[in-house]
Amino acid sequence: MKRKLLTSALVFFAVINLQAQNPIIKHIFTADPSPIVYKDTVFLYTGHDTASVTATNYKMPDWHVFSSTDMVNWKDYGALLSPSTFSWATGDAYAAQCIFRNGKFYWFVSTFHKNDENSKGGAAIGVAVSDSPTGPFKDAIGKALVINEMTKDKPHAWDDIDPTVFVDDDNQGYLFWGNGSCKWVKLKENMIELDGPITVLNPLHYIEGPWVYKRKDLYYLVYASAGTKPEMIEYCTATKPTGPWTYRGIIQDNVPNSFTTHPGIVDYKGKSYFFYHNGVLPTGGSYRRSICVDYMYYNADGTIKKIVQTTKGVAAVK
C-alpha cells in the first residue's frame, strides 16, 4: 500500500510539473524581461542573476536572448551582451530593452559608468546595435547615451536605470527611464542621439522599471511601484506620449519570493502577454530571479484588468 501511494504521489507530482510553465526559463536565473515580436517570433531579452544563495546584493554579469514561436518552448542564444561590450561601462547588467527600427536592433541597457574624464561614475544608459535580433551587438556610439554622475549628495546615483523605448505612429522615438522619478526624452531617428530636453515625471508610487507602449488610441506607462515593499506593478494612461498621464491603479500584486518585479508587455497572435519575474525556482530569491509570463486582458475602456499570476502560465500557441 505504501509503495502504491508513493507511486501515485510521484505520478501526481509529474503531472503538476508538466502543467507548470512558470517560470518559463529554468536552467538559469533571469530577470527584467523585454519581449519583442519580429518575423512571427517572440524574442525575449533578459538580465541574468548569478548571485550566490546567501548574497545580499545583485550579481548580473550579462544579458541573454531567448526566442519562442509558441510561448512555451524557449531557445537560449546565450549571453549576447555585457557591460564589457561598452568601453566606458563597469558593474552589473541592469534592466534593458531592445527594439527594431529601420532594419536594425537597438538594445538600450542600464549599467554604471567608469570614473574617468567623461564621468565621475554612477548609473548610465548605453545603446548597442545589431543587424540581427540575436547579434552580434556592438556599442552604437562609443559612449553613454545618458549619464548620471555620483556626487556628495548622491553617492550611489541610481537615477538613470531601466530604459524603455517606444516609437510612435508618426515615427517619433521616445526614451523613458528612471529610479525614484520617471524621465523621458525624444530620440532622433537614428536612435542614438537625444532630440531635446529631458522631462521629469512623478507618477503616483513610481519607483523604477517603466514600460511604455500604445494600444489603439491610448498610451500606457506601466511601472514598478514603491507604494509597498515588495514592489507591485501600477500604471497610467494618456492620449499623447508626452502626457498628461492619468493614474489608473495596481495591475500586479507582489510576486512570490522577490522584492522587485518588472513588466514586459507584448501582443502575439491575437493575445496579450505580461512578462515579469519572481523568485520561485529552487534556491531562488530577490537576487536569483526567474521570468514568468501570464495573459493580460483589457476592459472595454482600455483599462487593464488585474494580472492573475499562475504557475501554469500560458498555453502553447499553435
GROMACS .gro file of C-alpha atoms in nm:
model
  318
    1MET     CA    1   0.000   0.000   0.000
    2LYS     CA    2   0.281   0.242   0.086
    3ARG     CA    3   0.452   0.170  -0.246
    4LYS     CA    4   0.122   0.230  -0.432
    5LEU     CA    5   0.065   0.559  -0.251
    6LEU     CA    6   0.420   0.669  -0.325
    7THR     CA    7   0.381   0.583  -0.692
    8SER     CA    8   0.054   0.775  -0.711
    9ALA     CA    9   0.215   1.075  -0.545
   10LEU     CA   10   0.506   1.070  -0.791
   11VAL     CA   11   0.269   1.048  -1.086
   12PHE     CA   12   0.064   1.337  -0.948
   13PHE     CA   13   0.383   1.543  -0.897
   14ALA     CA   14   0.495   1.468  -1.253
   15VAL     CA   15   0.160   1.581  -1.391
   16ILE     CA   16   0.180   1.905  -1.193
   17ASN     CA   17   0.531   1.967  -1.323
   18LEU     CA   18   0.419   1.908  -1.680
   19GLN     CA   19   0.142   2.162  -1.635
   20ALA     CA   20   0.360   2.426  -1.464
   21GLN     CA   21   0.519   2.650  -1.726
   22ASN     CA   22   0.612   2.937  -1.494
   23PRO     CA   23   0.890   3.030  -1.461
   24ILE     CA   24   0.948   2.991  -1.835
   25ILE     CA   25   1.329   2.984  -1.803
   26LYS     CA   26   1.451   2.726  -1.553
   27HIS     CA   27   1.816   2.646  -1.633
   28ILE     CA   28   1.948   2.990  -1.531
   29PHE     CA   29   1.816   3.278  -1.323
   30THR     CA   30   1.671   3.559  -1.536
   31ALA     CA   31   1.518   3.899  -1.463
   32ASP     CA   32   1.385   4.222  -1.617
   33PRO     CA   33   1.205   4.079  -1.924
   34SER     CA   34   1.191   4.272  -2.253
   35PRO     CA   35   0.990   4.098  -2.528
   36ILE     CA   36   0.950   4.200  -2.893
   37VAL     CA   37   0.785   4.033  -3.191
   38TYR     CA   38   0.991   4.002  -3.508
   39LYS     CA   39   0.904   3.790  -3.812
   40ASP     CA   40   0.643   3.580  -3.633
   41THR     CA   41   0.878   3.504  -3.342
   42VAL     CA   42   0.889   3.642  -2.988
   43PHE     CA   43   1.240   3.744  -2.885
   44LEU     CA   44   1.292   3.788  -2.513
   45TYR     CA   45   1.581   3.998  -2.382
   46THR     CA   46   1.666   3.939  -2.016
   47GLY     CA   47   1.901   4.010  -1.735
   48HIS     CA   48   2.096   3.724  -1.575
   49ASP     CA   49   2.125   3.675  -1.199
   50THR     CA   50   2.431   3.486  -1.075
   51ALA     CA   51   2.444   3.593  -0.709
   52SER     CA   52   2.503   3.318  -0.452
   53VAL     CA   53   2.221   3.181  -0.237
   54THR     CA   54   2.347   3.382   0.061
   55ALA     CA   55   2.423   3.704  -0.131
   56THR     CA   56   2.273   4.032  -0.014
   57ASN     CA   57   2.314   4.219  -0.341
   58TYR     CA   58   2.287   4.166  -0.715
   59LYS     CA   59   2.540   4.000  -0.941
   60MET     CA   60   2.429   4.040  -1.303
   61PRO     CA   61   2.719   3.988  -1.547
   62ASP     CA   62   2.536   3.993  -1.882
   63TRP     CA   63   2.216   3.998  -2.085
   64HIS     CA   64   2.065   3.694  -2.258
   65VAL     CA   65   1.834   3.649  -2.557
   66PHE     CA   66   1.566   3.381  -2.590
   67SER     CA   67   1.309   3.314  -2.863
   68SER     CA   68   0.985   3.123  -2.899
   69THR     CA   69   0.719   3.064  -3.162
   70ASP     CA   70   0.471   2.901  -2.924
   71MET     CA   71   0.518   3.098  -2.595
   72VAL     CA   72   0.607   2.776  -2.412
   73ASN     CA   73   0.936   2.647  -2.551
   74TRP     CA   74   1.222   2.897  -2.534
   75LYS     CA   75   1.558   2.879  -2.709
   76ASP     CA   76   1.854   3.035  -2.527
   77TYR     CA   77   2.105   3.211  -2.754
   78GLY     CA   78   2.334   3.272  -2.459
   79ALA     CA   79   2.488   3.589  -2.322
   80LEU     CA   80   2.493   3.822  -2.622
   81LEU     CA   81   2.578   4.147  -2.444
   82SER     CA   82   2.751   4.256  -2.125
   83PRO     CA   83   2.882   4.577  -1.968
   84SER     CA   84   3.226   4.481  -2.101
   85THR     CA   85   3.087   4.542  -2.453
   86PHE     CA   86   3.098   4.912  -2.366
   87SER     CA   87   3.446   5.054  -2.310
   88TRP     CA   88   3.304   5.319  -2.075
   89ALA     CA   89   3.098   5.079  -1.859
   90THR     CA   90   3.156   4.888  -1.540
   91GLY     CA   91   2.946   4.693  -1.291
   92ASP     CA   92   2.626   4.497  -1.336
   93ALA     CA   93   2.384   4.448  -1.623
   94TYR     CA   94   2.061   4.611  -1.506
   95ALA     CA   95   1.727   4.623  -1.690
   96ALA     CA   96   1.736   4.675  -2.067
   97GLN     CA   97   1.506   4.682  -2.370
   98CYS     CA   98   1.569   4.600  -2.736
   99ILE     CA   99   1.357   4.735  -3.022
  100PHE     CA  100   1.365   4.707  -3.401
  101ARG     CA  101   1.375   5.014  -3.624
  102ASN     CA  102   1.496   5.091  -3.977
  103GLY     CA  103   1.638   4.744  -4.027
  104LYS     CA  104   1.842   4.736  -3.707
  105PHE     CA  105   1.801   4.621  -3.347
  106TYR     CA  106   1.879   4.877  -3.079
  107TRP     CA  107   1.942   4.737  -2.733
  108PHE     CA  108   1.915   5.007  -2.466
  109VAL     CA  109   2.086   4.897  -2.145
  110SER     CA  110   2.149   5.027  -1.794
  111THR     CA  111   2.478   4.978  -1.616
  112PHE     CA  112   2.736   5.203  -1.448
  113HIS     CA  113   2.988   5.444  -1.593
  114LYS     CA  114   3.357   5.425  -1.512
  115ASN     CA  115   3.509   5.706  -1.310
  116ASP     CA  116   3.708   5.877  -1.587
  117GLU     CA  117   3.747   6.208  -1.769
  118ASN     CA  118   3.392   6.180  -1.904
  119SER     CA  119   3.210   6.095  -1.583
  120LYS     CA  120   3.251   6.068  -1.208
  121GLY     CA  121   3.072   5.736  -1.225
  122GLY     CA  122   2.711   5.645  -1.148
  123ALA     CA  123   2.426   5.483  -1.335
  124ALA     CA  124   2.425   5.527  -1.713
  125ILE     CA  125   2.229   5.418  -2.018
  126GLY     CA  126   2.400   5.290  -2.330
  127VAL     CA  127   2.281   5.153  -2.661
  128ALA     CA  128   2.410   4.858  -2.863
  129VAL     CA  129   2.316   4.783  -3.223
  130SER     CA  130   2.293   4.477  -3.447
  131ASP     CA  131   2.153   4.372  -3.783
  132SER     CA  132   2.005   4.062  -3.619
  133PRO     CA  133   1.785   4.010  -3.310
  134THR     CA  134   2.048   3.767  -3.183
  135GLY     CA  135   2.356   3.973  -3.255
  136PRO     CA  136   2.637   4.025  -3.272
  137PHE     CA  137   2.577   4.351  -3.085
  138LYS     CA  138   2.829   4.634  -3.058
  139ASP     CA  139   2.834   4.970  -2.883
  140ALA     CA  140   2.643   5.201  -3.118
  141ILE     CA  141   2.808   5.530  -3.020
  142GLY     CA  142   3.119   5.452  -2.813
  143LYS     CA  143   2.990   5.647  -2.512
  144ALA     CA  144   2.693   5.655  -2.277
  145LEU     CA  145   2.368   5.798  -2.411
  146VAL     CA  146   2.260   5.918  -2.064
  147ILE     CA  147   2.498   5.974  -1.770
  148ASN     CA  148   2.406   6.019  -1.405
  149GLU     CA  149   2.713   6.132  -1.214
  150MET     CA  150   2.777   6.047  -0.850
  151THR     CA  151   2.813   6.347  -0.619
  152LYS     CA  152   2.843   6.401  -0.245
  153ASP     CA  153   2.465   6.440  -0.229
  154LYS     CA  154   2.404   6.132  -0.450
  155PRO     CA  155   2.689   5.887  -0.377
  156HIS     CA  156   2.503   5.599  -0.541
  157ALA     CA  157   2.346   5.779  -0.840
  158TRP     CA  158   2.073   5.526  -0.920
  159ASP     CA  159   1.852   5.767  -1.116
  160ASP     CA  160   1.942   5.661  -1.470
  161ILE     CA  161   1.847   5.293  -1.494
  162ASP     CA  162   1.575   5.081  -1.657
  163PRO     CA  163   1.529   5.226  -2.007
  164THR     CA  164   1.217   5.161  -2.212
  165VAL     CA  165   1.191   5.277  -2.573
  166PHE     CA  166   0.882   5.347  -2.779
  167VAL     CA  167   0.838   5.461  -3.141
  168ASP     CA  168   0.504   5.627  -3.210
  169ASP     CA  169   0.292   5.602  -3.524
  170ASP     CA  170   0.445   5.927  -3.655
  171ASN     CA  171   0.793   5.764  -3.626
  172GLN     CA  172   0.896   5.980  -3.333
  173GLY     CA  173   1.101   5.778  -3.084
  174TYR     CA  174   1.090   5.825  -2.707
  175LEU     CA  175   1.315   5.704  -2.427
  176PHE     CA  176   1.171   5.666  -2.075
  177TRP     CA  177   1.374   5.557  -1.772
  178GLY     CA  178   1.450   5.627  -1.409
  179ASN     CA  179   1.466   5.521  -1.046
  180GLY     CA  180   1.278   5.738  -0.797
  181SER     CA  181   1.133   5.954  -1.073
  182CYS     CA  182   1.047   5.880  -1.435
  183LYS     CA  183   1.231   6.075  -1.705
  184TRP     CA  184   1.163   6.092  -2.077
  185VAL     CA  185   1.321   6.247  -2.384
  186LYS     CA  186   1.268   6.236  -2.759
  187LEU     CA  187   1.514   6.037  -2.970
  188LYS     CA  188   1.640   6.129  -3.313
  189GLU     CA  189   1.553   5.889  -3.595
  190ASN     CA  190   1.898   5.730  -3.575
  191MET     CA  191   1.803   5.611  -3.220
  192ILE     CA  192   2.145   5.702  -3.081
  193GLU     CA  193   2.101   6.073  -3.010
  194LEU     CA  194   1.872   6.265  -2.777
  195ASP     CA  195   1.644   6.514  -2.950
  196GLY     CA  196   1.550   6.780  -2.698
  197PRO     CA  197   1.541   6.837  -2.322
  198ILE     CA  198   1.482   6.570  -2.060
  199THR     CA  199   1.148   6.592  -1.879
  200VAL     CA  200   1.085   6.451  -1.530
  201LEU     CA  201   0.756   6.281  -1.440
  202ASN     CA  202   0.633   6.173  -1.098
  203PRO     CA  203   0.359   5.913  -1.148
  204LEU     CA  204   0.189   5.803  -0.827
  205HIS     CA  205   0.400   5.547  -0.637
  206TYR     CA  206   0.656   5.527  -0.919
  207ILE     CA  207   0.991   5.373  -0.830
  208GLU     CA  208   1.151   5.208  -1.140
  209GLY     CA  209   1.112   4.968  -1.432
  210PRO     CA  210   0.891   5.167  -1.674
  211TRP     CA  211   0.739   5.006  -1.984
  212VAL     CA  212   0.573   5.236  -2.241
  213TYR     CA  213   0.355   5.128  -2.533
  214LYS     CA  214   0.046   5.226  -2.732
  215ARG     CA  215  -0.274   5.026  -2.779
  216LYS     CA  216  -0.549   5.166  -3.000
  217ASP     CA  217  -0.577   5.534  -2.900
  218LEU     CA  218  -0.422   5.505  -2.555
  219TYR     CA  219  -0.062   5.530  -2.438
  220TYR     CA  220   0.039   5.320  -2.138
  221LEU     CA  221   0.309   5.386  -1.879
  222VAL     CA  222   0.346   5.069  -1.670
  223TYR     CA  223   0.598   5.060  -1.385
  224ALA     CA  224   0.718   4.904  -1.062
  225SER     CA  225   0.574   5.096  -0.770
  226ALA     CA  226   0.705   5.196  -0.430
  227GLY     CA  227   0.365   5.203  -0.266
  228THR     CA  228   0.463   4.883  -0.089
  229LYS     CA  229   0.767   4.664  -0.036
  230PRO     CA  230   0.788   4.423  -0.211
  231GLU     CA  231   0.712   4.612  -0.533
  232MET     CA  232   0.386   4.594  -0.725
  233ILE     CA  233   0.306   4.700  -1.082
  234GLU     CA  234   0.090   5.008  -1.138
  235TYR     CA  235   0.015   5.216  -1.447
  236CYS     CA  236  -0.102   5.539  -1.604
  237THR     CA  237  -0.261   5.620  -1.939
  238ALA     CA  238  -0.252   5.923  -2.168
  239THR     CA  239  -0.381   6.034  -2.507
  240LYS     CA  240  -0.034   6.159  -2.603
  241PRO     CA  241   0.310   6.009  -2.533
  242THR     CA  242   0.410   6.335  -2.368
  243GLY     CA  243   0.115   6.321  -2.127
  244PRO     CA  244  -0.054   6.437  -1.918
  245TRP     CA  245  -0.068   6.092  -1.756
  246THR     CA  246  -0.370   5.970  -1.560
  247TYR     CA  247  -0.309   5.722  -1.279
  248ARG     CA  248  -0.510   5.402  -1.324
  249GLY     CA  249  -0.413   5.173  -1.036
  250ILE     CA  250  -0.243   4.845  -0.948
  251ILE     CA  251  -0.239   4.564  -1.206
  252GLN     CA  252   0.002   4.319  -1.040
  253ASP     CA  253   0.036   4.242  -0.671
  254ASN     CA  254   0.359   4.140  -0.501
  255VAL     CA  255   0.535   3.845  -0.663
  256PRO     CA  256   0.650   3.543  -0.461
  257ASN     CA  257   0.996   3.546  -0.303
  258SER     CA  258   1.125   3.866  -0.467
  259PHE     CA  259   1.102   4.226  -0.350
  260THR     CA  260   1.128   4.351  -0.712
  261THR     CA  261   0.922   4.289  -1.020
  262HIS     CA  262   0.949   4.425  -1.374
  263PRO     CA  263   0.690   4.443  -1.656
  264GLY     CA  264   0.733   4.344  -2.019
  265ILE     CA  265   0.428   4.353  -2.246
  266VAL     CA  266   0.369   4.223  -2.597
  267ASP     CA  267   0.082   4.121  -2.826
  268TYR     CA  268   0.137   3.799  -3.019
  269LYS     CA  269  -0.101   3.610  -3.247
  270GLY     CA  270  -0.414   3.772  -3.111
  271LYS     CA  271  -0.336   3.761  -2.739
  272SER     CA  272  -0.170   3.997  -2.494
  273TYR     CA  273   0.108   3.870  -2.268
  274PHE     CA  274   0.250   4.010  -1.946
  275PHE     CA  275   0.608   3.912  -1.858
  276TYR     CA  276   0.752   3.961  -1.510
  277HIS     CA  277   0.997   3.798  -1.269
  278ASN     CA  278   0.972   3.634  -0.929
  279GLY     CA  279   1.195   3.418  -0.707
  280VAL     CA  280   1.019   3.082  -0.700
  281LEU     CA  281   1.275   2.848  -0.855
  282PRO     CA  282   1.462   2.623  -0.610
  283THR     CA  283   1.731   2.836  -0.436
  284GLY     CA  284   1.570   3.143  -0.595
  285GLY     CA  285   1.509   3.479  -0.430
  286SER     CA  286   1.536   3.855  -0.472
  287TYR     CA  287   1.885   3.824  -0.622
  288ARG     CA  288   1.816   3.495  -0.804
  289ARG     CA  289   1.502   3.573  -1.001
  290SER     CA  290   1.312   3.397  -1.279
  291ILE     CA  291   1.094   3.525  -1.562
  292CYS     CA  292   0.729   3.424  -1.593
  293VAL     CA  293   0.451   3.506  -1.838
  294ASP     CA  294   0.074   3.521  -1.796
  295TYR     CA  295  -0.217   3.651  -2.001
  296MET     CA  296  -0.308   4.018  -2.000
  297TYR     CA  297  -0.664   4.141  -2.053
  298TYR     CA  298  -0.821   4.483  -2.111
  299ASN     CA  299  -1.160   4.629  -2.028
  300ALA     CA  300  -1.372   4.792  -2.297
  301ASP     CA  301  -1.247   5.138  -2.198
  302GLY     CA  302  -0.884   5.033  -2.239
  303THR     CA  303  -0.804   4.995  -1.870
  304ILE     CA  304  -0.605   4.686  -1.775
  305LYS     CA  305  -0.755   4.402  -1.576
  306LYS     CA  306  -0.562   4.269  -1.277
  307ILE     CA  307  -0.289   4.026  -1.378
  308VAL     CA  308  -0.350   3.676  -1.245
  309GLN     CA  309  -0.016   3.518  -1.153
  310THR     CA  310  -0.013   3.145  -1.223
  311THR     CA  311   0.228   2.853  -1.215
  312LYS     CA  312   0.053   2.708  -1.518
  313GLY     CA  313   0.149   3.004  -1.736
  314VAL     CA  314   0.010   3.036  -2.087
  315ALA     CA  315  -0.099   2.775  -2.338
  316ALA     CA  316   0.113   2.688  -2.636
  317VAL     CA  317   0.033   2.892  -2.946
  318LYS     CA  318  -0.037   2.675  -3.247
   0.00000   0.00000   0.00000
